[in-house]
Tab-separated table of C-alpha atoms in Angstrom:
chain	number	residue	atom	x	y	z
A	25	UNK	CA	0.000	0.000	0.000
A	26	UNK	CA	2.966	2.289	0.847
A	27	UNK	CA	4.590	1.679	-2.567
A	28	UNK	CA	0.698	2.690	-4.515
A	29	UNK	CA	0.233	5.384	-2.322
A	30	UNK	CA	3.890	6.535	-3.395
A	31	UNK	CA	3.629	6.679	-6.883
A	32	UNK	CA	0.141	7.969	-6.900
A	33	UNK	CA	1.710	10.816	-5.190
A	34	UNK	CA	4.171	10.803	-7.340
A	35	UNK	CA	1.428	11.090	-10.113
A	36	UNK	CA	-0.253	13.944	-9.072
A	37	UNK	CA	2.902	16.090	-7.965
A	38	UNK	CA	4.367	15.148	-11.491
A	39	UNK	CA	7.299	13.639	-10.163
A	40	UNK	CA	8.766	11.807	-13.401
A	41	UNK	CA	11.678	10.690	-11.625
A	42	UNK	CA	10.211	8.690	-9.223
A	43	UNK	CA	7.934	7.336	-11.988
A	44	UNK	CA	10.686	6.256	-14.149
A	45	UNK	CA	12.353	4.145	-11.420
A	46	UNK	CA	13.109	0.993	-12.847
A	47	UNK	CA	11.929	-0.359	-9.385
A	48	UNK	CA	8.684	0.663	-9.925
A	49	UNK	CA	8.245	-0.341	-13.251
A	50	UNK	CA	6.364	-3.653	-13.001
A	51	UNK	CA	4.120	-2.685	-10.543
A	52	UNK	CA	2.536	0.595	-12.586
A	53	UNK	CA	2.812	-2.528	-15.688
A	54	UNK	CA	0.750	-4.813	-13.611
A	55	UNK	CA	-1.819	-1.990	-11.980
A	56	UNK	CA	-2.228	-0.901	-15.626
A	57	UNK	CA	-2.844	-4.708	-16.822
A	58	UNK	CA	-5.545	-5.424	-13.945
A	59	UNK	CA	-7.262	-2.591	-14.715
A	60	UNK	CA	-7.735	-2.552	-18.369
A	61	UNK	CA	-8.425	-6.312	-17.582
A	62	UNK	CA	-11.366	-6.229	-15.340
A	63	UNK	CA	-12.584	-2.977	-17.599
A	64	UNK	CA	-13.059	-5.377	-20.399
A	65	UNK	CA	-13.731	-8.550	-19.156
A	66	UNK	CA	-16.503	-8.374	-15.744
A	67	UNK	CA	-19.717	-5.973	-15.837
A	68	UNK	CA	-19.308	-5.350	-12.743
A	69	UNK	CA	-16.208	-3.205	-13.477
A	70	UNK	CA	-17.213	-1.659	-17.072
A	71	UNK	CA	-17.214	1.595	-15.003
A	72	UNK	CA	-13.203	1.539	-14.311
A	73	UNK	CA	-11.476	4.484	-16.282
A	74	UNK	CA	-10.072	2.208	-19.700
A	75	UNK	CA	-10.112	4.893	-22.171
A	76	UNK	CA	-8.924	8.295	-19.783
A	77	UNK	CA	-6.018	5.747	-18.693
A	78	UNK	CA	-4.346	4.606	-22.225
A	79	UNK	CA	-4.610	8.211	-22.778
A	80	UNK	CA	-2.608	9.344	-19.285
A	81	UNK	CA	-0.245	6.296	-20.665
A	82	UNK	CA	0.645	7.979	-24.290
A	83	UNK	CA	1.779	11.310	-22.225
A	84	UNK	CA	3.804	8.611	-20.131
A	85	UNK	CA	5.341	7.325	-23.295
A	86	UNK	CA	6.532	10.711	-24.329
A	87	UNK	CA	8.204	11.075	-20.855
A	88	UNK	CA	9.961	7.897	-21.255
A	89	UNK	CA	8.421	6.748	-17.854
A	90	UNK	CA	6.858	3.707	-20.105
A	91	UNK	CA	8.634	1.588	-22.904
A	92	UNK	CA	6.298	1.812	-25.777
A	93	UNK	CA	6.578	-1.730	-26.762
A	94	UNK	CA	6.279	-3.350	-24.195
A	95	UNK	CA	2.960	-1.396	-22.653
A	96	UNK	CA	0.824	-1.682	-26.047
A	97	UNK	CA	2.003	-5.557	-25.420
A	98	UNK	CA	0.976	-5.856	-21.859
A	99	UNK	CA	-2.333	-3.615	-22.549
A	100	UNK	CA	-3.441	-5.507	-25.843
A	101	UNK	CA	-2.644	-8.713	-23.992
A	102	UNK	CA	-4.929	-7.411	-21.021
A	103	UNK	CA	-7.601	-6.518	-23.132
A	104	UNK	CA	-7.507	-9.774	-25.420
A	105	UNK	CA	-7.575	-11.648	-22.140
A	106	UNK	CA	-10.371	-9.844	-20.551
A	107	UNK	CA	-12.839	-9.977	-23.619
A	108	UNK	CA	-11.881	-13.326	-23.943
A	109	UNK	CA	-13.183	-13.774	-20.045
A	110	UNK	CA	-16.131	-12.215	-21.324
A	111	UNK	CA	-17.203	-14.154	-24.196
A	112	UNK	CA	-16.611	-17.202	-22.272
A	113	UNK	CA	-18.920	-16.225	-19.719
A	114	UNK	CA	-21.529	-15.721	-22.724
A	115	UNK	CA	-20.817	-19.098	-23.921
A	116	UNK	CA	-20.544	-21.399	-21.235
A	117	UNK	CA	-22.577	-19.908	-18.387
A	118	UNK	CA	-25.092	-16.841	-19.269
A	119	UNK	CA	-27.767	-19.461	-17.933
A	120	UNK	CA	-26.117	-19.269	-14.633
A	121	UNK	CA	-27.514	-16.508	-11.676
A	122	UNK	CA	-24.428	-14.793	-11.172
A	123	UNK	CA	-24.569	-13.779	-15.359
A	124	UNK	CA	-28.093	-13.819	-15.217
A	125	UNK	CA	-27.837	-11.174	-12.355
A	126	UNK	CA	-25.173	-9.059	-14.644
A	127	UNK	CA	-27.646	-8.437	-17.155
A	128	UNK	CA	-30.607	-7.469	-15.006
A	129	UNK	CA	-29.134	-5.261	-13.930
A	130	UNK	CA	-27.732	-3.448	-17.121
A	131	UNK	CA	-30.411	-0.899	-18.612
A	132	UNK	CA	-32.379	-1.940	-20.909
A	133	UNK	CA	-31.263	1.324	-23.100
A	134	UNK	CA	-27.671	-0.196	-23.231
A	135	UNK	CA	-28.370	-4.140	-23.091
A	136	UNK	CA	-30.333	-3.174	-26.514
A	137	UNK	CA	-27.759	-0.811	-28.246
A	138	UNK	CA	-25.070	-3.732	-28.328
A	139	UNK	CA	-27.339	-5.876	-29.644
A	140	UNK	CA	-28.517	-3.303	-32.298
A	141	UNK	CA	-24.555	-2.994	-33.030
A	142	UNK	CA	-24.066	-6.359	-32.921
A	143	UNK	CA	-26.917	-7.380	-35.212
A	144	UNK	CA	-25.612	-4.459	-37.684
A	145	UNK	CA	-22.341	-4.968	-38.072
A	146	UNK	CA	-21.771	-8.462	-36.648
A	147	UNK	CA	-17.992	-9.100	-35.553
A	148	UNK	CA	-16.786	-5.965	-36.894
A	149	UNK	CA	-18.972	-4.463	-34.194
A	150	UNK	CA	-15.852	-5.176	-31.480
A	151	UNK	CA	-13.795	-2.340	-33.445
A	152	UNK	CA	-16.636	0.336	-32.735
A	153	UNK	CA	-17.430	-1.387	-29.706
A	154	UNK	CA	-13.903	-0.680	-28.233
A	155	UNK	CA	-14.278	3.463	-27.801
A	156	UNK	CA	-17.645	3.013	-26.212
A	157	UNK	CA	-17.123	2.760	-22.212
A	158	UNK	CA	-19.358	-0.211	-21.044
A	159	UNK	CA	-20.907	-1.681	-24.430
A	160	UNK	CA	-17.057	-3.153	-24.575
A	161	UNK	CA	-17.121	-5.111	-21.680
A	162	UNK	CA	-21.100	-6.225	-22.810
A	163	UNK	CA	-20.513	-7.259	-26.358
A	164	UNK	CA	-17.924	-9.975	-25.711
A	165	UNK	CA	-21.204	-11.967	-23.519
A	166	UNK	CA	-23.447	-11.210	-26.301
A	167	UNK	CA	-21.083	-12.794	-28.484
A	168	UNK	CA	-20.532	-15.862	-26.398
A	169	UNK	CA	-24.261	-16.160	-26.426
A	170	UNK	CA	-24.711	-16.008	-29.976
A	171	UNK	CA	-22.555	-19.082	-29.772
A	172	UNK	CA	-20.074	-17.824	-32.627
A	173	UNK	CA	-17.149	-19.976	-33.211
A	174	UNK	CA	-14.036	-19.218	-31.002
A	175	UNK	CA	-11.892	-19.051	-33.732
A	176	UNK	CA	-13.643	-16.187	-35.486
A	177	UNK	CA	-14.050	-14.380	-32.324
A	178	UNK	CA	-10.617	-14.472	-31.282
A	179	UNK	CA	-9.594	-12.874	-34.348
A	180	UNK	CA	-11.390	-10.112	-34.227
A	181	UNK	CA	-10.828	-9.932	-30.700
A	182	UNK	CA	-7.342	-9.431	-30.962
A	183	UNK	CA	-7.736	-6.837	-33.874
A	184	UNK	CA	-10.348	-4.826	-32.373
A	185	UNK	CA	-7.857	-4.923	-28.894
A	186	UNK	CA	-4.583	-3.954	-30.499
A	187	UNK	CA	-6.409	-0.982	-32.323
A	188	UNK	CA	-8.151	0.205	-29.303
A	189	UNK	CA	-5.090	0.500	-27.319
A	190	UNK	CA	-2.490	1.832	-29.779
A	191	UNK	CA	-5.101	4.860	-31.473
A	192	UNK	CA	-5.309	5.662	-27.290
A	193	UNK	CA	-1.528	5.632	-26.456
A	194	UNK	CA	-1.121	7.723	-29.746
A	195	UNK	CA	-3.596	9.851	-28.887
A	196	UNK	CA	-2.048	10.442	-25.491
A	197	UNK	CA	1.577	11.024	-27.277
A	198	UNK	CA	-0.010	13.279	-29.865
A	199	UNK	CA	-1.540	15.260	-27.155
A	200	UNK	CA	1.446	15.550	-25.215
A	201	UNK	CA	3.358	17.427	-28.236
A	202	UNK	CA	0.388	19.761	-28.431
A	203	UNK	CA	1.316	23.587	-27.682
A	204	UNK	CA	-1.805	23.854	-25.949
A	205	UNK	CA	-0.773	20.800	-23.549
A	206	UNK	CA	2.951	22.580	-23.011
A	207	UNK	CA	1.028	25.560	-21.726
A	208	UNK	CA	-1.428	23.615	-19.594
A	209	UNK	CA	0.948	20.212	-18.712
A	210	UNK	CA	0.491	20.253	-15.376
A	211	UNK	CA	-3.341	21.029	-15.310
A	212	UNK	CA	-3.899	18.429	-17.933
A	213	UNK	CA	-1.761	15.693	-16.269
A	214	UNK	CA	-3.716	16.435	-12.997
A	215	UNK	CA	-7.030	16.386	-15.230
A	216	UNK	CA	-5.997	12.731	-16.354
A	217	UNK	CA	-4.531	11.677	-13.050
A	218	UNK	CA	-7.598	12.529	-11.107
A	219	UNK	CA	-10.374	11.529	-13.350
A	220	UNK	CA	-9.911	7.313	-13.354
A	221	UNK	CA	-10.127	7.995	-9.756
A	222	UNK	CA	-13.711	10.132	-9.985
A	223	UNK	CA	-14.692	7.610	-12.579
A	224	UNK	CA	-13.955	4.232	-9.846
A	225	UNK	CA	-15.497	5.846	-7.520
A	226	UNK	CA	-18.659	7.275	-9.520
A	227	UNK	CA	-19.123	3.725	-10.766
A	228	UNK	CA	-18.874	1.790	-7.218
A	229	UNK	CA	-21.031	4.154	-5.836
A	230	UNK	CA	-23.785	3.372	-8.819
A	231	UNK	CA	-23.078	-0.355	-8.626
A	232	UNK	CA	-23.545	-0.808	-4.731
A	233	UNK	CA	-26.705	1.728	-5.184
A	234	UNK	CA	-28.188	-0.055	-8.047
A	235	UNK	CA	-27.390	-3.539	-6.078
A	236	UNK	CA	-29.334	-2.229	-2.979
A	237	UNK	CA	-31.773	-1.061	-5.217
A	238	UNK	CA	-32.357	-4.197	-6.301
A	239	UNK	CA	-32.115	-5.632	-3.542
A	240	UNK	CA	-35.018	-3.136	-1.618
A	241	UNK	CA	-37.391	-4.014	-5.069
A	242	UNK	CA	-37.708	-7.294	-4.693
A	243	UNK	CA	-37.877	-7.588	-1.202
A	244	UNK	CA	-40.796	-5.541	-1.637
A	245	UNK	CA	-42.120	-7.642	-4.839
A	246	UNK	CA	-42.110	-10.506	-2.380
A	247	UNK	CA	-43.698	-8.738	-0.015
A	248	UNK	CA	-46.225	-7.892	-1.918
A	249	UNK	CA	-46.415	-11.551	-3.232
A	250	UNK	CA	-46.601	-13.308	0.214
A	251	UNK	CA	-49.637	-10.538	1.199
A	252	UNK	CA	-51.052	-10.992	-1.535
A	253	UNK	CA	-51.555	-15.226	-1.124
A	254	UNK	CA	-52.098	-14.518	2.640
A	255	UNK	CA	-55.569	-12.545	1.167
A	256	UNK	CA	-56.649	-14.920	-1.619
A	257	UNK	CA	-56.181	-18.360	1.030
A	258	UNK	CA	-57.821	-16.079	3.647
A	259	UNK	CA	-60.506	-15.033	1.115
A	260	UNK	CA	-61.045	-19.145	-0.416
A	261	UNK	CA	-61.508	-20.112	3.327
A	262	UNK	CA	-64.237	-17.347	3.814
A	263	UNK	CA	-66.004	-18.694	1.166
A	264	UNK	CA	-66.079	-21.988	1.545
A	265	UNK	CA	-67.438	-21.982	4.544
């Protein structure tokens, strides 16, 4: 905890040499890969901050804090792996209540866009799919569902992955080289630092609410339900007699 607590400090004070510590290096590698992971492979994380955070990783580039090789590796591998999680799930246990669960709890406004994209553009939907926060993470299950071969999927998968993160990173290092960015570094750095951070906590907040939610509904549903059948064996009694 000491060691994340350091370099997020070292984050938002813009403190490059710490950053670029070769000490460091495989733990902001493997925060970076857990993160894009779980963005693209559980619903219950779509919310964490995937596209904000290969952004904040191009400006890295530029600073030389990050190898740009080997983090367009570990990122495409992340996302490959977490989609990959995803379409499993779709294949092998959407009939299950923890999957089941997901999706109710999705809105009904997004659970049918993907499947408009999906019916529209079919595989190639995982290329558009892939700058659209939380229809990413969804359209891998969808796919799994549809039962369409593993093969063709992966494909795709690791296409639609690879472009995702590299246009991001090269946005970020495009950015960076921006006179507006030299004027405003710091405030933009800060910007990007600080916003995964709003986003994680935006999204847990909404998740435990909507779970709670939930969870209130049908307790009252059952409620409802139980007073309900207390009345009509109450009511068949009374007139039987």
């Amino acid at each position: 905890m000491n060691i994340l607590h350091k370099l997020l400090y070292a984050l938002l004070q813009q403190d490059f040499n710490t950053l670029s510590n070769t000490n460091y290096t495989w733990i902001i590698y493997s925060i970076l890969f857990i993160i894009i992971f779980l963005e693209n492979g559980l619903i219950p994380t779509a919310f964490l901050p995937g596209d904000s955070l290969l952004i904040l990783v191009g400006i890295l580039v530029t600073k030389k804090i990050i190898k740009i090789p080997s983090i367009i590796l570990t990122l495409t591998m992340a996302t490959i792996l977490g989609c990959w999680l995803g379409y499993i799930n779709g294949k092998f246990f959407s009939n299950t209540k923890i999957i089941k669960l997901w999706i109710s709890n999705i809105p009904k406004k997004t659970y049918n866009k993907t499947n408009k994209l999906f019916n529209k553009y079919g595989l190639s939907a995982m290329i558009i799919s892939k700058f659209i926060a939380f229809i990413r993470t969804l359209l891998p299950i969808i796919i799994g569902m549809s039962q369409i071969k593993y093969k063709k999927f992966q494909i795709y998968n690791v296409i639609s992955s690879f472009i995702w993160v590299i246009t991001l990173i090269i946005v970020g290092s495009l950015l960076s080289n921006m006179p507006i960015f030299l004027i405003y570094k710091k405030k933009i750095i800060l910007f990007l630092t600080i916003l995964p951070i709003l986003i994680f906590i935006i999204g847990l907040i909404i998740l435990i609410y909507t779970i709670i939610k939930k969870k209130i509904f049908n307790s009252l549903k059952i409620k409802k339900l139980l007073q309900k059948n207390i009345f009509k064996n109450f009511y068949s009694l009374y007139y039987k007699k």
